[in-house]
PDB file of C-alpha atoms in Angstrom:
ATOM      1  CA  MET A 956     207.522 155.487 140.921  1.00  0.00           C
ATOM      2  CA  ALA A 957     209.969 155.002 138.071  1.00  0.00           C
ATOM      3  CA  LYS A 958     211.499 151.426 139.620  1.00  0.00           C
ATOM      4  CA  THR A 959     208.153 150.422 138.548  1.00  0.00           C
ATOM      5  CA  TRP A 960     207.988 152.108 135.552  1.00  0.00           C
ATOM      6  CA  LEU A 961     210.712 150.267 134.622  1.00  0.00           C
ATOM      7  CA  ALA A 962     210.034 146.963 135.876  1.00  0.00           C
ATOM      8  CA  ASP A 963     206.073 146.731 134.339  1.00  0.00           C
ATOM      9  CA  ARG A 964     208.728 147.694 131.254  1.00  0.00           C
ATOM     10  CA  ILE A 965     210.901 144.556 132.138  1.00  0.00           C
ATOM     11  CA  ARG A 966     207.603 142.944 132.158  1.00  0.00           C
ATOM     12  CA  ALA A 967     206.173 143.310 129.010  1.00  0.00           C
ATOM     13  CA  ILE A 968     209.068 142.932 127.178  1.00  0.00           C
ATOM     14  CA  MET A 969     210.304 139.713 128.144  1.00  0.00           C
ATOM     15  CA  PRO A 970     208.862 135.991 127.469  1.00  0.00           C
ATOM     16  CA  ALA A 971     206.937 134.175 130.089  1.00  0.00           C
ATOM     17  CA  ARG A 972     208.357 130.851 131.829  1.00  0.00           C
ATOM     18  CA  GLU A 973     205.274 128.842 129.693  1.00  0.00           C
ATOM     19  CA  GLU A 974     206.907 130.265 126.930  1.00  0.00           C
ATOM     20  CA  LEU A 975     210.344 129.609 127.442  1.00  0.00           C
ATOM     21  CA  GLU A 976     209.731 125.810 129.113  1.00  0.00           C
ATOM     22  CA  ALA A 977     208.054 125.412 125.691  1.00  0.00           C
ATOM     23  CA  ASN A 978     210.940 126.825 123.437  1.00  0.00           C
ATOM     24  CA  ARG A 979     211.804 123.977 121.285  1.00  0.00           C
ATOM     25  CA  LEU A 980     215.272 124.862 120.885  1.00  0.00           C
ATOM     26  CA  LEU A 981     215.027 125.618 124.475  1.00  0.00           C
ATOM     27  CA  ARG A 982     213.660 122.544 125.975  1.00  0.00           C
ATOM     28  CA  PRO A 983     216.907 120.624 126.984  1.00  0.00           C
ATOM     29  CA  VAL A 984     218.302 123.755 128.935  1.00  0.00           C
ATOM     30  CA  ALA A 985     215.311 124.536 130.466  1.00  0.00           C
ATOM     31  CA  HIS A 986     215.276 122.237 133.247  1.00  0.00           C
ATOM     32  CA  LEU A 987     218.309 124.601 134.368  1.00  0.00           C
ATOM     33  CA  LEU A 988     217.999 128.185 132.801  1.00  0.00           C
ATOM     34  CA  LEU A 989     214.527 127.887 134.988  1.00  0.00           C
ATOM     35  CA  ARG A 990     216.374 127.832 137.484  1.00  0.00           C
ATOM     36  CA  PRO A 991     214.428 130.767 140.123  1.00  0.00           C
ATOM     37  CA  ALA A 992     218.076 131.444 141.345  1.00  0.00           C
ATOM     38  CA  LEU A 993     218.916 133.026 137.902  1.00  0.00           C
ATOM     39  CA  TRP A 994     216.084 135.457 137.763  1.00  0.00           C
ATOM     40  CA  ARG A 995     216.377 137.048 141.230  1.00  0.00           C
ATOM     41  CA  PHE A 996     218.306 139.810 141.480  1.00  0.00           C
ATOM     42  CA  THR A 997     221.129 139.486 144.233  1.00  0.00           C
ATOM     43  CA  ARG A 998     223.827 140.775 145.079  1.00  0.00           C
ATOM     44  CA  ARG A 999     226.489 138.079 143.517  1.00  0.00           C
ATOM     45  CA  SER A1000     224.419 137.794 140.907  1.00  0.00           C
ATOM     46  CA  VAL A1001     224.198 141.644 139.610  1.00  0.00           C
ATOM     47  CA  PRO A1002     227.557 141.677 139.414  1.00  0.00           C
ATOM     48  CA  ARG A1003     228.207 137.647 137.835  1.00  0.00           C
ATOM     49  CA  ALA A1004     225.328 138.751 135.440  1.00  0.00           C
ATOM     50  CA  ILE A1005     226.774 142.885 134.074  1.00  0.00           C
ATOM     51  CA  GLY A1006     230.797 141.053 133.634  1.00  0.00           C
ATOM     52  CA  LEU A1007     229.546 138.143 131.651  1.00  0.00           C
ATOM     53  CA  GLY A1008     227.857 139.739 129.866  1.00  0.00           C
ATOM     54  CA  LEU A1009     230.325 142.324 128.886  1.00  0.00           C
ATOM     55  CA  LEU A1010     232.718 140.214 127.893  1.00  0.00           C
ATOM     56  CA  VAL A1011     229.805 138.033 125.394  1.00  0.00           C
ATOM     57  CA  GLY A1012     228.960 141.543 124.216  1.00  0.00           C
ATOM     58  CA  ILE A1013     232.181 142.790 123.288  1.00  0.00           C
ATOM     59  CA  PHE A1014     233.823 139.490 122.158  1.00  0.00           C
ATOM     60  CA  VAL A1015     231.201 137.608 120.334  1.00  0.00           C
ATOM     61  CA  MET A1016     229.829 140.638 117.879  1.00  0.00           C
ATOM     62  CA  ILE A1017     227.260 138.381 116.458  1.00  0.00           C
ATOM     63  CA  PRO A1018     223.894 140.176 117.232  1.00  0.00           C
ATOM     64  CA  VAL A1019     221.334 137.097 117.420  1.00  0.00           C
ATOM     65  CA  VAL A1020     224.884 134.971 119.047  1.00  0.00           C
ATOM     66  CA  GLN A1021     225.398 137.403 121.448  1.00  0.00           C
ATOM     67  CA  PRO A1022     221.811 136.945 123.797  1.00  0.00           C
ATOM     68  CA  LEU A1023     221.947 133.108 122.986  1.00  0.00           C
ATOM     69  CA  SER A1024     225.085 132.746 124.492  1.00  0.00           C
ATOM     70  CA  ALA A1025     225.062 134.674 127.107  1.00  0.00           C
ATOM     71  CA  ALA A1026     221.938 133.974 129.058  1.00  0.00           C
ATOM     72  CA  MET A1027     223.629 129.966 128.266  1.00  0.00           C
ATOM     73  CA  LEU A1028     226.697 130.990 130.254  1.00  0.00           C
ATOM     74  CA  ALA A1029     225.115 133.042 132.872  1.00  0.00           C
ATOM     75  CA  ILE A1030     223.730 129.604 133.944  1.00  0.00           C
ATOM     76  CA  PRO A1031     227.048 127.642 135.586  1.00  0.00           C
ATOM     77  CA  PHE A1032     227.959 131.315 136.234  1.00  0.00           C
ATOM     78  CA  ARG A1033     225.318 131.635 138.331  1.00  0.00           C
ATOM     79  CA  ALA A1034     224.653 135.192 137.477  1.00  0.00           C
ATOM     80  CA  ASN A1035     220.404 137.197 136.382  1.00  0.00           C
ATOM     81  CA  VAL A1036     219.911 135.620 133.080  1.00  0.00           C
ATOM     82  CA  PRO A1037     217.979 138.487 131.473  1.00  0.00           C
ATOM     83  CA  LEU A1038     220.177 141.419 133.267  1.00  0.00           C
ATOM     84  CA  THR A1039     223.519 139.249 131.184  1.00  0.00           C
ATOM     85  CA  THR A1040     221.424 139.151 128.342  1.00  0.00           C
ATOM     86  CA  GLY A1041     220.480 142.667 128.119  1.00  0.00           C
ATOM     87  CA  THR A1042     223.994 144.216 128.977  1.00  0.00           C
ATOM     88  CA  THR A1043     224.795 142.571 125.140  1.00  0.00           C
ATOM     89  CA  PHE A1044     222.947 144.867 124.130  1.00  0.00           C
ATOM     90  CA  LEU A1045     225.438 147.208 125.251  1.00  0.00           C
ATOM     91  CA  SER A1046     228.076 146.780 121.486  1.00  0.00           C
ATOM     92  CA  ASN A1047     224.614 147.294 119.065  1.00  0.00           C
ATOM     93  CA  PRO A1048     225.642 148.771 115.741  1.00  0.00           C
ATOM     94  CA  LEU A1049     226.228 152.339 116.609  1.00  0.00           C
ATOM     95  CA  THR A1050     229.354 150.678 119.830  1.00  0.00           C
ATOM     96  CA  THR A1051     230.666 148.188 117.428  1.00  0.00           C
ATOM     97  CA  PRO A1052     233.181 150.484 115.465  1.00  0.00           C
ATOM     98  CA  LEU A1053     234.759 152.122 118.162  1.00  0.00           C
ATOM     99  CA  ILE A1054     234.464 148.072 119.971  1.00  0.00           C
ATOM    100  CA  VAL A1055     236.567 147.318 116.569  1.00  0.00           C
ATOM    101  CA  ILE A1056     239.095 150.976 116.555  1.00  0.00           C
ATOM    102  CA  ALA A1057     239.522 150.730 120.342  1.00  0.00           C
ATOM    103  CA  SER A1058     240.662 146.478 119.902  1.00  0.00           C
ATOM    104  CA  LEU A1059     243.101 147.212 116.731  1.00  0.00           C
ATOM    105  CA  TRP A1060     244.991 150.496 118.773  1.00  0.00           C
ATOM    106  CA  ILE A1061     244.728 147.997 121.848  1.00  0.00           C
ATOM    107  CA  ALA A1062     246.892 145.181 119.547  1.00  0.00           C
ATOM    108  CA  SER A1063     248.801 147.577 117.991  1.00  0.00           C
ATOM    109  CA  ALA A1064     249.578 149.441 121.529  1.00  0.00           C
ATOM    110  CA  LEU A1065     250.728 146.580 123.746  1.00  0.00           C
ATOM    111  CA  PHE A1066     251.101 144.388 121.340  1.00  0.00           C
ATOM    112  CA  GLY A1067     252.978 145.691 118.826  1.00  0.00           C
ATOM    113  CA  MET A1068     251.318 144.115 115.955  1.00  0.00           C
ATOM    114  CA  GLU A1069     250.704 145.897 112.748  1.00  0.00           C
ATOM    115  CA  THR A1070     247.061 147.181 112.318  1.00  0.00           C
ATOM    116  CA  ASP A1071     245.663 150.638 111.193  1.00  0.00           C
ATOM    117  CA  PRO A1072     242.650 151.618 113.243  1.00  0.00           C
ATOM    118  CA  GLY A1073     241.816 153.912 110.832  1.00  0.00           C
ATOM    119  CA  SER A1074     242.115 151.265 108.079  1.00  0.00           C
ATOM    120  CA  VAL A1075     238.516 150.752 109.205  1.00  0.00           C
ATOM    121  CA  MET A1076     236.992 154.319 109.783  1.00  0.00           C
ATOM    122  CA  ARG A1077     238.531 154.840 105.987  1.00  0.00           C
ATOM    123  CA  MET A1078     236.672 151.715 104.997  1.00  0.00           C
ATOM    124  CA  ILE A1079     232.940 152.517 106.003  1.00  0.00           C
ATOM    125  CA  HIS A1080     233.386 155.612 105.181  1.00  0.00           C
ATOM    126  CA  ALA A1081     233.927 154.762 101.275  1.00  0.00           C
ATOM    127  CA  GLY A1082     231.399 151.949 101.708  1.00  0.00           C
ATOM    128  CA  ALA A1083     233.934 148.663 101.508  1.00  0.00           C
ATOM    129  CA  THR A1084     231.605 145.866  99.537  1.00  0.00           C
ATOM    130  CA  PHE A1085     231.777 142.380 101.574  1.00  0.00           C
ATOM    131  CA  ALA A1086     234.916 140.814  99.741  1.00  0.00           C
ATOM    132  CA  ASP A1087     237.160 144.465 100.671  1.00  0.00           C
ATOM    133  CA  TRP A1088     236.421 143.613 104.119  1.00  0.00           C
ATOM    134  CA  LYS A1089     236.907 139.913 103.763  1.00  0.00           C
ATOM    135  CA  HIS A1090     240.184 140.799 102.687  1.00  0.00           C
ATOM    136  CA  TRP A1091     240.902 142.485 105.156  1.00  0.00           C
ATOM    137  CA  LEU A1092     240.113 140.343 108.444  1.00  0.00           C
ATOM    138  CA  LEU A1093     242.674 138.246 105.979  1.00  0.00           C
ATOM    139  CA  SER A1094     244.918 140.785 106.559  1.00  0.00           C
ATOM    140  CA  SER A1095     247.204 140.890 109.622  1.00  0.00           C
ATOM    141  CA  ALA A1096     243.991 142.411 110.722  1.00  0.00           C
ATOM    142  CA  ALA A1097     243.139 139.492 112.504  1.00  0.00           C
ATOM    143  CA  PRO A1098     244.522 138.488 114.422  1.00  0.00           C
ATOM    144  CA  GLY A1099     245.562 141.448 115.633  1.00  0.00           C
ATOM    145  CA  LEU A1100     241.491 142.766 115.914  1.00  0.00           C
ATOM    146  CA  LEU A1101     241.578 138.544 117.587  1.00  0.00           C
ATOM    147  CA  ILE A1102     243.297 139.529 120.465  1.00  0.00           C
ATOM    148  CA  GLY A1103     243.227 143.111 120.647  1.00  0.00           C
ATOM    149  CA  LEU A1104     239.076 141.958 121.317  1.00  0.00           C
ATOM    150  CA  THR A1105     239.453 139.372 123.910  1.00  0.00           C
ATOM    151  CA  VAL A1106     242.084 142.288 126.497  1.00  0.00           C
ATOM    152  CA  LEU A1107     238.857 144.756 126.018  1.00  0.00           C
ATOM    153  CA  ALA A1108     236.394 141.981 126.138  1.00  0.00           C
ATOM    154  CA  VAL A1109     238.124 141.000 129.776  1.00  0.00           C
ATOM    155  CA  GLY A1110     238.762 144.156 131.161  1.00  0.00           C
ATOM    156  CA  MET A1111     235.307 145.040 130.049  1.00  0.00           C
ATOM    157  CA  GLY A1112     233.899 142.318 131.630  1.00  0.00           C
ATOM    158  CA  LEU A1113     235.907 142.635 135.024  1.00  0.00           C
ATOM    159  CA  ALA A1114     236.133 146.833 135.090  1.00  0.00           C
ATOM    160  CA  GLY A1115     232.132 146.206 135.571  1.00  0.00           C
ATOM    161  CA  TYR A1116     232.194 143.477 137.671  1.00  0.00           C
ATOM    162  CA  ALA A1117     234.041 145.607 139.784  1.00  0.00           C
ATOM    163  CA  VAL A1118     231.744 148.697 139.317  1.00  0.00           C
ATOM    164  CA  ALA A1119     228.245 146.469 139.776  1.00  0.00           C
ATOM    165  CA  THR A1120     229.811 144.955 143.053  1.00  0.00           C
ATOM    166  CA  ILE A1121     230.989 148.835 144.926  1.00  0.00           C
ATOM    167  CA  GLY A1122     227.533 150.536 142.698  1.00  0.00           C
ATOM    168  CA  TRP A1123     225.762 147.516 144.942  1.00  0.00           C
ATOM    169  CA  ARG A1124     227.115 147.889 148.328  1.00  0.00           C
ATOM    170  CA  ILE A1125     226.900 151.850 148.334  1.00  0.00           C
ATOM    171  CA  TRP A1126     222.557 151.336 147.759  1.00  0.00           C
ATOM    172  CA  ILE A1127     222.867 149.411 150.338  1.00  0.00           C
ATOM    173  CA  GLY A1128     224.208 151.416 152.342  1.00  0.00           C
ATOM    174  CA  HIS A1129     222.177 154.128 151.829  1.00  0.00           C
ATOM    175  CA  LYS A1130     219.317 151.826 152.409  1.00  0.00           C
ATOM    176  CA  TRP A1131     220.484 150.427 155.608  1.00  0.00           C
ATOM    177  CA  HIS A1132     221.706 154.468 156.550  1.00  0.00           C
ATOM    178  CA  ALA A1133     217.806 155.391 155.413  1.00  0.00           C
ATOM    179  CA  ARG A1134     216.305 152.760 157.522  1.00  0.00           C
ATOM    180  CA  GLY A1135     218.387 153.558 160.572  1.00  0.00           C
ATOM    181  CA  ARG A1136     217.741 157.525 160.296  1.00  0.00           C
ATOM    182  CA  GLU A1137     214.288 155.910 159.805  1.00  0.00           C
ATOM    183  CA  ARG A1138     213.482 153.929 162.751  1.00  0.00           C
ATOM    184  CA  ALA A1139     215.666 157.013 165.112  1.00  0.00           C
ATOM    185  CA  LEU A1140     213.035 159.533 164.384  1.00  0.00           C
ATOM    186  CA  ARG A1141     210.765 156.918 165.695  1.00  0.00           C
ATOM    187  CA  GLY A1142     212.154 155.926 168.615  1.00  0.00           C
ATOM    188  CA  LEU A1143     212.278 160.099 169.432  1.00  0.00           C
TER     189      LEU A1143
END
């Protein structure tokens, strides 16, 4: 019941295939993006989608560009397109400060770069202006942020891929076990 409810909600949000084909911006890649294999949930496409979605969602950090770039990356990696774009939304306005702080901490702890993760929180609480943020990015924090984001995005992408692969195997094993019990009960 919950499975059909969720599927119905996803279908209501997702644009129809005809809408994607008619989109002027997508027309050059529509023949690639609309391959049926990219829209199926399989044991290979789901872990790829989660890994790519986390990688792009954490590294890109630009709201509109995240799902578009994730969808374009899903094509060569043969990942599930809706899941790839949906996973990018795990980095949102609530999680972005945590991602930035974790990236700065990674840069200072692992690579010895001089970054102050606490400065981000101080700037947020002080209501920093655009000029303040620009000055902060042009300091030594920018290379640290970039390196930290790269390490965090790759690490989370690999972890998401591994967890999805293991979760898929457990789910399929559970289904096989239930099917075997059902056959055994019918045979009695």
